[in-house]
PDB file of N, CA and C in Angstrom:
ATOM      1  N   UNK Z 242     -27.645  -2.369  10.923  1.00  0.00           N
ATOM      2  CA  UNK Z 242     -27.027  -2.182   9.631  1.00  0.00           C
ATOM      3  C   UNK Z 242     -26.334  -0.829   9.540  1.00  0.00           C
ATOM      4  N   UNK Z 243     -26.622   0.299  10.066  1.00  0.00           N
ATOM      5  CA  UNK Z 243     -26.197   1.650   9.937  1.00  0.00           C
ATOM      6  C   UNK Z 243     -24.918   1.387  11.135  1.00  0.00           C
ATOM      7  N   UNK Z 244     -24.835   0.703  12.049  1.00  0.00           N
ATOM      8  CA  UNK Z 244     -23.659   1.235  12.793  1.00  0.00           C
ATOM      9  C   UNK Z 244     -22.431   0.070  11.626  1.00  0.00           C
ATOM     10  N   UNK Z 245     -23.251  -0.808  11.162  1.00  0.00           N
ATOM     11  CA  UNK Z 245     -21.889  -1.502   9.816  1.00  0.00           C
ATOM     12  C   UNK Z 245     -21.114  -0.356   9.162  1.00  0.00           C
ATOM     13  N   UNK Z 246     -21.975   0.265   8.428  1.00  0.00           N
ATOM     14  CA  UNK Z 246     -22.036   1.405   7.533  1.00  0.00           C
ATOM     15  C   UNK Z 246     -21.242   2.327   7.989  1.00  0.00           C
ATOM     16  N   UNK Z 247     -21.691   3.162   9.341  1.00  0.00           N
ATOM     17  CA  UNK Z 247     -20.434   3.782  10.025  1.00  0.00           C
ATOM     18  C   UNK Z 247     -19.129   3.381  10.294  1.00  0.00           C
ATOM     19  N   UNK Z 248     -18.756   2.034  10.254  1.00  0.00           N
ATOM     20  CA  UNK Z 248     -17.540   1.635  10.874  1.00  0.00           C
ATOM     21  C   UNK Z 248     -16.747   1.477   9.356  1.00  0.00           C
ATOM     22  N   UNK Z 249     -17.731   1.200   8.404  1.00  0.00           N
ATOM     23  CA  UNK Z 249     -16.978   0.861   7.194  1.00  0.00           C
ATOM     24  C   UNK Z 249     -16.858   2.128   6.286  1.00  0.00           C
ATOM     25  N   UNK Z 250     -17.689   3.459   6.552  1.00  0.00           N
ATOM     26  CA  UNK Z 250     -17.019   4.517   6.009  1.00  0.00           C
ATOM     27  C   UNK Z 250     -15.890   4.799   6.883  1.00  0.00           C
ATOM     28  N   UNK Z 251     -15.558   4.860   8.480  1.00  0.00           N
ATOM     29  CA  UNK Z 251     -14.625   5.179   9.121  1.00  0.00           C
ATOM     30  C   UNK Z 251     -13.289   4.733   8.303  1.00  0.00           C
ATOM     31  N   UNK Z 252     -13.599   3.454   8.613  1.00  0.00           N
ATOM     32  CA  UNK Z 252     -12.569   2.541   7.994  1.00  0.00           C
ATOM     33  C   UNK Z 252     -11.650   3.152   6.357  1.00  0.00           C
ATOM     34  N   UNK Z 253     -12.857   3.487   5.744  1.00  0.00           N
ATOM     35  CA  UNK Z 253     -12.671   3.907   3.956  1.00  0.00           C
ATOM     36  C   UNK Z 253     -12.004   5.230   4.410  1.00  0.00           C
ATOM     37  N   UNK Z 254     -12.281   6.000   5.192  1.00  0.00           N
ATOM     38  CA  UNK Z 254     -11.610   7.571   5.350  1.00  0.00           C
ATOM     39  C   UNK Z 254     -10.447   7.537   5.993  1.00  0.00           C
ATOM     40  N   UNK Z 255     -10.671   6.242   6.733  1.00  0.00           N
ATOM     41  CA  UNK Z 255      -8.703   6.435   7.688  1.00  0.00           C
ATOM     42  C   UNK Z 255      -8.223   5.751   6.712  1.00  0.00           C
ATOM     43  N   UNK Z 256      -8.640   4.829   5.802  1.00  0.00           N
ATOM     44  CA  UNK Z 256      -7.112   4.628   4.246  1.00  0.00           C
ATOM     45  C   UNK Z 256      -7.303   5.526   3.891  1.00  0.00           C
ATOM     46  N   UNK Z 257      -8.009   6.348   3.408  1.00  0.00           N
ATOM     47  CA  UNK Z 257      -7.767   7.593   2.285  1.00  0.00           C
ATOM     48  C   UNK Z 257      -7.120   8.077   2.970  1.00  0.00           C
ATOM     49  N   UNK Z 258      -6.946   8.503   4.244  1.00  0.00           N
ATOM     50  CA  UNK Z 258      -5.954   9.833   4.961  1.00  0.00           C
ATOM     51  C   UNK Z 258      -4.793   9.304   4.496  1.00  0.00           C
ATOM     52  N   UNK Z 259      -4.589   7.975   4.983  1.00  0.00           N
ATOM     53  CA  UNK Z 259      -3.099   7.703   5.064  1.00  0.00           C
ATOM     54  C   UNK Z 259      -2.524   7.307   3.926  1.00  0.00           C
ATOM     55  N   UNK Z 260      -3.482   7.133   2.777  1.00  0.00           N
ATOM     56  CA  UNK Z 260      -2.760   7.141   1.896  1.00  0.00           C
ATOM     57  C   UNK Z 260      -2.280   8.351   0.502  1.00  0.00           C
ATOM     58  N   UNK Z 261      -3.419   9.156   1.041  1.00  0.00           N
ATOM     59  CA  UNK Z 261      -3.013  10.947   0.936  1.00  0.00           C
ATOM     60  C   UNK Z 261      -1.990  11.260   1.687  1.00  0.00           C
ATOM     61  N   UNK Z 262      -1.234  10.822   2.797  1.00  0.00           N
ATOM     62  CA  UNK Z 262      -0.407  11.317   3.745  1.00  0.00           C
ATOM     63  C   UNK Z 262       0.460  10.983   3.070  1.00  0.00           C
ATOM     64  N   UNK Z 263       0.744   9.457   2.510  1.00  0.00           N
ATOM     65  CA  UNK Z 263       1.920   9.074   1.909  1.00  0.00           C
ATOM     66  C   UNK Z 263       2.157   9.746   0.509  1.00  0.00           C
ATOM     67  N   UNK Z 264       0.805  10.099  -0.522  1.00  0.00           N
ATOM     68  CA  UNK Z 264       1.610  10.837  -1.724  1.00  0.00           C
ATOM     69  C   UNK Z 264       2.235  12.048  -1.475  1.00  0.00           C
ATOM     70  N   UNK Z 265       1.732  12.743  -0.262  1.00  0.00           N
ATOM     71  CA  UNK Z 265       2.069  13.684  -0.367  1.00  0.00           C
ATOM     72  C   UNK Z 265       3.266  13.856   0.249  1.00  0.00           C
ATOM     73  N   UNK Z 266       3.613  12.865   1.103  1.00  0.00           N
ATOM     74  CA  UNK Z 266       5.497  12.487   1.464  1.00  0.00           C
ATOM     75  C   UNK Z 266       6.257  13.003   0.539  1.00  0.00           C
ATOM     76  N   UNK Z 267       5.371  11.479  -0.544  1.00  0.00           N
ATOM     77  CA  UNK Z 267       6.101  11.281  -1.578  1.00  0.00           C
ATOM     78  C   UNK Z 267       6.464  12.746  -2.707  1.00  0.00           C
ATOM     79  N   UNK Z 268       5.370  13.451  -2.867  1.00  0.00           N
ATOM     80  CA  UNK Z 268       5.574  14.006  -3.668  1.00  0.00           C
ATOM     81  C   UNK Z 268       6.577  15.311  -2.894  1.00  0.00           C
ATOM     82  N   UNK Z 269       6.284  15.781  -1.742  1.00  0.00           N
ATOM     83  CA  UNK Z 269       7.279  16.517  -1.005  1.00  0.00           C
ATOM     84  C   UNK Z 269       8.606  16.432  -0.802  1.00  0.00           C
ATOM     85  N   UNK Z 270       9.413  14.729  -0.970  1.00  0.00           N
ATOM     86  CA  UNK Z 270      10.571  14.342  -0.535  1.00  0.00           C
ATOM     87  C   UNK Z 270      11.194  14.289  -1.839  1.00  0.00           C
ATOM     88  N   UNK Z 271      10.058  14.137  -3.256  1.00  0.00           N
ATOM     89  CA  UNK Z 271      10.426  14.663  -4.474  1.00  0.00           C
ATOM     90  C   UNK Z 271      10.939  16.179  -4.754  1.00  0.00           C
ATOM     91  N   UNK Z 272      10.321  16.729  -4.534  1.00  0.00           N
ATOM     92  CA  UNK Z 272      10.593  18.421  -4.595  1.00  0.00           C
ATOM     93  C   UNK Z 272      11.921  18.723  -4.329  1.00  0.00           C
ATOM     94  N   UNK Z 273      12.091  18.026  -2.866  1.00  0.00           N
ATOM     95  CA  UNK Z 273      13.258  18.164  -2.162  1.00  0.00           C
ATOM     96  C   UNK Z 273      14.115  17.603  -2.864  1.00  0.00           C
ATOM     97  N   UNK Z 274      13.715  16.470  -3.158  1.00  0.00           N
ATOM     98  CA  UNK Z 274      15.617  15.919  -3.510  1.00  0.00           C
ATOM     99  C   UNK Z 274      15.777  16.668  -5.164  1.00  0.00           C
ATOM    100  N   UNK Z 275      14.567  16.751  -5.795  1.00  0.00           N
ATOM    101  CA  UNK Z 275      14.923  17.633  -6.947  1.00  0.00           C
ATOM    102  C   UNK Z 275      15.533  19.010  -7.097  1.00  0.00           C
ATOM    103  N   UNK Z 276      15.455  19.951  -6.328  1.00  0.00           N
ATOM    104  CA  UNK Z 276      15.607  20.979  -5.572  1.00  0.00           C
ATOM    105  C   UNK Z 276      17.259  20.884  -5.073  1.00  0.00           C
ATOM    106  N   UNK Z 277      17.075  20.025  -4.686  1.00  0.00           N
ATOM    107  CA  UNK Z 277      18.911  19.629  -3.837  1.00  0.00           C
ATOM    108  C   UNK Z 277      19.360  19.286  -4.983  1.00  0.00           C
ATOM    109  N   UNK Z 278      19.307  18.504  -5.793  1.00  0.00           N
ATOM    110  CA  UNK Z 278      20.213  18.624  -7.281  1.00  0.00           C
ATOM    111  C   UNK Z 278      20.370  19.346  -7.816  1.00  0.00           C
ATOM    112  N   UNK Z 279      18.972  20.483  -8.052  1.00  0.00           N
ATOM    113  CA  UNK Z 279      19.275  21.841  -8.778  1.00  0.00           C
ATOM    114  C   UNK Z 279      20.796  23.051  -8.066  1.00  0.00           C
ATOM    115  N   UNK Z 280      20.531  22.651  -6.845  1.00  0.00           N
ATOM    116  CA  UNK Z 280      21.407  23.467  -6.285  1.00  0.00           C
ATOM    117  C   UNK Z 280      22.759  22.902  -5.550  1.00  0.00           C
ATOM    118  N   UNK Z 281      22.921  21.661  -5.801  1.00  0.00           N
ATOM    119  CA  UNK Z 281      24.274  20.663  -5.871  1.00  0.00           C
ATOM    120  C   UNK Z 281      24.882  21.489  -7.666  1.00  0.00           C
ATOM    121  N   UNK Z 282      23.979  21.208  -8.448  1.00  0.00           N
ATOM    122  CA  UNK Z 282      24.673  21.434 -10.011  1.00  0.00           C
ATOM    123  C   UNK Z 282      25.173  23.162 -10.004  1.00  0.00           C
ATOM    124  N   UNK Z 283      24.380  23.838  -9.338  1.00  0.00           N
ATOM    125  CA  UNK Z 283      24.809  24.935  -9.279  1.00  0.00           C
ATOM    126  C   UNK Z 283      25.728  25.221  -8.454  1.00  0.00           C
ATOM    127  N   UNK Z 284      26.118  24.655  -7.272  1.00  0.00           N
ATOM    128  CA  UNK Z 284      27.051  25.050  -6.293  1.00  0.00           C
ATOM    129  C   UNK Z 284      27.860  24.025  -5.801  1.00  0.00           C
ATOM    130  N   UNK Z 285      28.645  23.337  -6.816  1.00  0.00           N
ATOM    131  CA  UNK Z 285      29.325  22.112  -6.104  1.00  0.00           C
ATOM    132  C   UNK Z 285      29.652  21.821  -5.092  1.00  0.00           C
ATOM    133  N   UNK Z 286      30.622  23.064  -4.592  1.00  0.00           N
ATOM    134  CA  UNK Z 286      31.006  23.260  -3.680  1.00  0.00           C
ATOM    135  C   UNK Z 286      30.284  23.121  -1.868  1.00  0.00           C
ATOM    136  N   UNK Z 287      29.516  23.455  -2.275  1.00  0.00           N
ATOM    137  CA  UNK Z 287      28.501  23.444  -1.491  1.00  0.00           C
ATOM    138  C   UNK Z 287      27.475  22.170  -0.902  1.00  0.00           C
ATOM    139  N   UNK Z 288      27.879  21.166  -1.990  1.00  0.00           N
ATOM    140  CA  UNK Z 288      27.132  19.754  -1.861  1.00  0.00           C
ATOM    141  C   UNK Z 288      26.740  19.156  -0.571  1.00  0.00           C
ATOM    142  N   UNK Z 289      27.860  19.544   0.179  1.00  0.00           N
ATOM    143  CA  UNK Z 289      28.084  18.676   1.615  1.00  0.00           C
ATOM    144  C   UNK Z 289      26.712  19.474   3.221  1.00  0.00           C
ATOM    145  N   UNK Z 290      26.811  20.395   2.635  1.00  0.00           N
ATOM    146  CA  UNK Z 290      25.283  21.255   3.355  1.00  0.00           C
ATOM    147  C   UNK Z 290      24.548  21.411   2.928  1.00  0.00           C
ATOM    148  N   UNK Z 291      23.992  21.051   1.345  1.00  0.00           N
ATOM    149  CA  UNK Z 291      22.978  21.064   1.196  1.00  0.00           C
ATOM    150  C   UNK Z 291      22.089  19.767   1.363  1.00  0.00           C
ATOM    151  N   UNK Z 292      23.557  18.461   1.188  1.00  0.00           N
ATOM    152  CA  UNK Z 292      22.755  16.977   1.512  1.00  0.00           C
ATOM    153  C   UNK Z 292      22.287  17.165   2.773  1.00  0.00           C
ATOM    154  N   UNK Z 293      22.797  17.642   3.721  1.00  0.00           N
ATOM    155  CA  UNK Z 293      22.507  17.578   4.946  1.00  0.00           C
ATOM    156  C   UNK Z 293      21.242  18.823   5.662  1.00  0.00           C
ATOM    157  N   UNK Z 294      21.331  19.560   4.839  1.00  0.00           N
ATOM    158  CA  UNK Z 294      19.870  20.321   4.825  1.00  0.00           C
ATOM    159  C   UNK Z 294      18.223  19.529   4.737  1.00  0.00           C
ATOM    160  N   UNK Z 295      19.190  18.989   3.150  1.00  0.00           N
ATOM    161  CA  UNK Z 295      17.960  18.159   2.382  1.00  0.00           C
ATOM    162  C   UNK Z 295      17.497  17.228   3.058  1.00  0.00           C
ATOM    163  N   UNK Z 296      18.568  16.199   3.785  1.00  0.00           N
ATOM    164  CA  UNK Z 296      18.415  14.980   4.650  1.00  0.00           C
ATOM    165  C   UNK Z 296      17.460  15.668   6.093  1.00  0.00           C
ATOM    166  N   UNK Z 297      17.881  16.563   6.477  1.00  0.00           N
ATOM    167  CA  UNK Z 297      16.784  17.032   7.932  1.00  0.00           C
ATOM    168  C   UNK Z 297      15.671  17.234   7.111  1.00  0.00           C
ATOM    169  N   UNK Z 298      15.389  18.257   6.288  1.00  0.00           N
ATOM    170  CA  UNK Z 298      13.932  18.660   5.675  1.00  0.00           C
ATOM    171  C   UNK Z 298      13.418  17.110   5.444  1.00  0.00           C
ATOM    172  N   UNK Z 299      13.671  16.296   4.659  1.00  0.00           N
ATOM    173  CA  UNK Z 299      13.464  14.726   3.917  1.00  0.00           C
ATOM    174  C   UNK Z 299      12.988  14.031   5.491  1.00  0.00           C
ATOM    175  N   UNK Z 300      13.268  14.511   6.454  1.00  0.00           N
ATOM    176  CA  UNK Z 300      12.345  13.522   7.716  1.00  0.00           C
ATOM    177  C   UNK Z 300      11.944  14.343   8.487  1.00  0.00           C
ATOM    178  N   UNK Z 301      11.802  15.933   8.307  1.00  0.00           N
ATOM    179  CA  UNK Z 301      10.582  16.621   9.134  1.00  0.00           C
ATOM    180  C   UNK Z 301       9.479  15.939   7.555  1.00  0.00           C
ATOM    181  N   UNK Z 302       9.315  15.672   6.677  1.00  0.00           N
ATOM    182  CA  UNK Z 302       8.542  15.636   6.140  1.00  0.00           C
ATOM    183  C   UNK Z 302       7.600  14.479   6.152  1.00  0.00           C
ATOM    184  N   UNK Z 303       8.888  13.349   5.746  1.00  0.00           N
ATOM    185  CA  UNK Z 303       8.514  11.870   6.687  1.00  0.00           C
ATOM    186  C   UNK Z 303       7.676  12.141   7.450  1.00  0.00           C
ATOM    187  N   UNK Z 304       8.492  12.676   8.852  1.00  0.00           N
ATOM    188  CA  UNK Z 304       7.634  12.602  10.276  1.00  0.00           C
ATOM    189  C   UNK Z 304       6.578  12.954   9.898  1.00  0.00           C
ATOM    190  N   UNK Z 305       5.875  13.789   9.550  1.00  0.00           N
ATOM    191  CA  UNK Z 305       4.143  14.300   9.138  1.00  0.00           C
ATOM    192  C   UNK Z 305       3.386  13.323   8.751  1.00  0.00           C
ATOM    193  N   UNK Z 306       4.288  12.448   7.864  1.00  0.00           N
ATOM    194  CA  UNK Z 306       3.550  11.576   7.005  1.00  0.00           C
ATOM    195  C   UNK Z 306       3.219  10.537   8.060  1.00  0.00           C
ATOM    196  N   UNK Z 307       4.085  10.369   8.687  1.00  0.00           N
ATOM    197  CA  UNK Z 307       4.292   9.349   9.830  1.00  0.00           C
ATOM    198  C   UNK Z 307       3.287   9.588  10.940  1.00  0.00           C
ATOM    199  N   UNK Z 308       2.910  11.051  11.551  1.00  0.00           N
ATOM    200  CA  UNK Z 308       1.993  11.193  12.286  1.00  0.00           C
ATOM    201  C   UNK Z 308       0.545  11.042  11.830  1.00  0.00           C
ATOM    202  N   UNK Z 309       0.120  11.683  10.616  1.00  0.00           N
ATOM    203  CA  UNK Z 309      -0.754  10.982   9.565  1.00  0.00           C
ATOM    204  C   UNK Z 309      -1.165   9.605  10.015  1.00  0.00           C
ATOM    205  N   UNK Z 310      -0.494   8.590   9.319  1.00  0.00           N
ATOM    206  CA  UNK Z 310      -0.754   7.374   9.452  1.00  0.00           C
ATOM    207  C   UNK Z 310      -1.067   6.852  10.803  1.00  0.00           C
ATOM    208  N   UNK Z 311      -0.187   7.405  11.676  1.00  0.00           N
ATOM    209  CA  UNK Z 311      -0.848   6.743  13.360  1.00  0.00           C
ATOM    210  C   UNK Z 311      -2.270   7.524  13.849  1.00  0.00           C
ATOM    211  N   UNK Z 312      -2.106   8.563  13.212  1.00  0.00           N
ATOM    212  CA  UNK Z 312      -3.489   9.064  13.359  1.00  0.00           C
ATOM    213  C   UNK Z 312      -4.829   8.425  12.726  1.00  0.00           C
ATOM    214  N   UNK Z 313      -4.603   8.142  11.451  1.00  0.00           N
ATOM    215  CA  UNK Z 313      -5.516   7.054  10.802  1.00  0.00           C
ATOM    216  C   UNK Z 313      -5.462   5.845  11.241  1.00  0.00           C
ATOM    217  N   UNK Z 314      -4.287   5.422  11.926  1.00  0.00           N
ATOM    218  CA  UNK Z 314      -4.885   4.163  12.588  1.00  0.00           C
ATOM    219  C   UNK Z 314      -5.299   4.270  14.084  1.00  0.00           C
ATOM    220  N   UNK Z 315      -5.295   5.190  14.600  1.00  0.00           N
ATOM    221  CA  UNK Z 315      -6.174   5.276  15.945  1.00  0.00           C
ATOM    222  C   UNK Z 315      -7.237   5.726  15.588  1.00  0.00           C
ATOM    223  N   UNK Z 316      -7.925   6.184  14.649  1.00  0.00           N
ATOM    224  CA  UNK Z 316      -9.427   6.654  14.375  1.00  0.00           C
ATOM    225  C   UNK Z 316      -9.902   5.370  13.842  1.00  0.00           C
ATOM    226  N   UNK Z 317      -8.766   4.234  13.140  1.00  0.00           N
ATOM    227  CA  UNK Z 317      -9.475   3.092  12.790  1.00  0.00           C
ATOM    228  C   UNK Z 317      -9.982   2.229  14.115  1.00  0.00           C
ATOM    229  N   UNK Z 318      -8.999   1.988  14.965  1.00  0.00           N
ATOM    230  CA  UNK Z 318      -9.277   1.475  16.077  1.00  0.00           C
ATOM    231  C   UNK Z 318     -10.357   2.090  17.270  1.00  0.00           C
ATOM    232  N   UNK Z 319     -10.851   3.388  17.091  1.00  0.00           N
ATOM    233  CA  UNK Z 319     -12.044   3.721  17.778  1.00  0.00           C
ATOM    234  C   UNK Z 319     -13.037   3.557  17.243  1.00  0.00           C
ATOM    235  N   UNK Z 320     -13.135   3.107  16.007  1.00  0.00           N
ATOM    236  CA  UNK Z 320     -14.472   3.141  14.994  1.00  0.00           C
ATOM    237  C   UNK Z 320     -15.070   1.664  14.970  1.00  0.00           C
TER     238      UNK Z 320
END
C-alpha cells in the first residue's frame, strides 16, 4: 500500500510542477506583451524592435516552461 501512495504523491507533484510551470509562462508572457505595448505607445517608431525583442524574450520564456513540463513528465515516468 505505501509504494501506491508513493507513486500517487509522485504523480500529484509532477502535475503541480507543470502546471505551476505553465502559470507562470503564462503570467511572464503577460508582463511581456504588456510591457511591449507600454513601450510600442510610447515609441512608435520603434515598434518593429521591440516586437522582435518581445517575440525572442516570449520563447526563452516558453522554453522554461517547456523544460518544466518534460521534466515533470520524466519524474512521472520513473515513479
Amino acid at each position: 500500500m505505501s509504494m501506491l501512495l508513493e507513486v500517487s504523491q509522485a504523480l500529484g507533484l509532477a502535475g503541480m510542477g507543470a502546471g505551476l510551470a505553465a502559470i507562470g509562462a503564462g503570467i511572464g508572457i503577460g508582463r511581456i506583451g504588456g510591457s511591449a505595448m507600454d513601450a510600442i505607445a510610447r515609441q512608435p517608431e520603434a515598434s518593429g524592435k521591440i516586437q522582435g525583442v518581445m517575440l525572442v524574450i516570449a520563447a526563452f520564456v516558453e522554453a522554461v516552461a517547456l523544460f518544466a513540463a518534460v521534466i515533470c513528465l520524466l519524474v512521472t515516468t520513473k515513479a
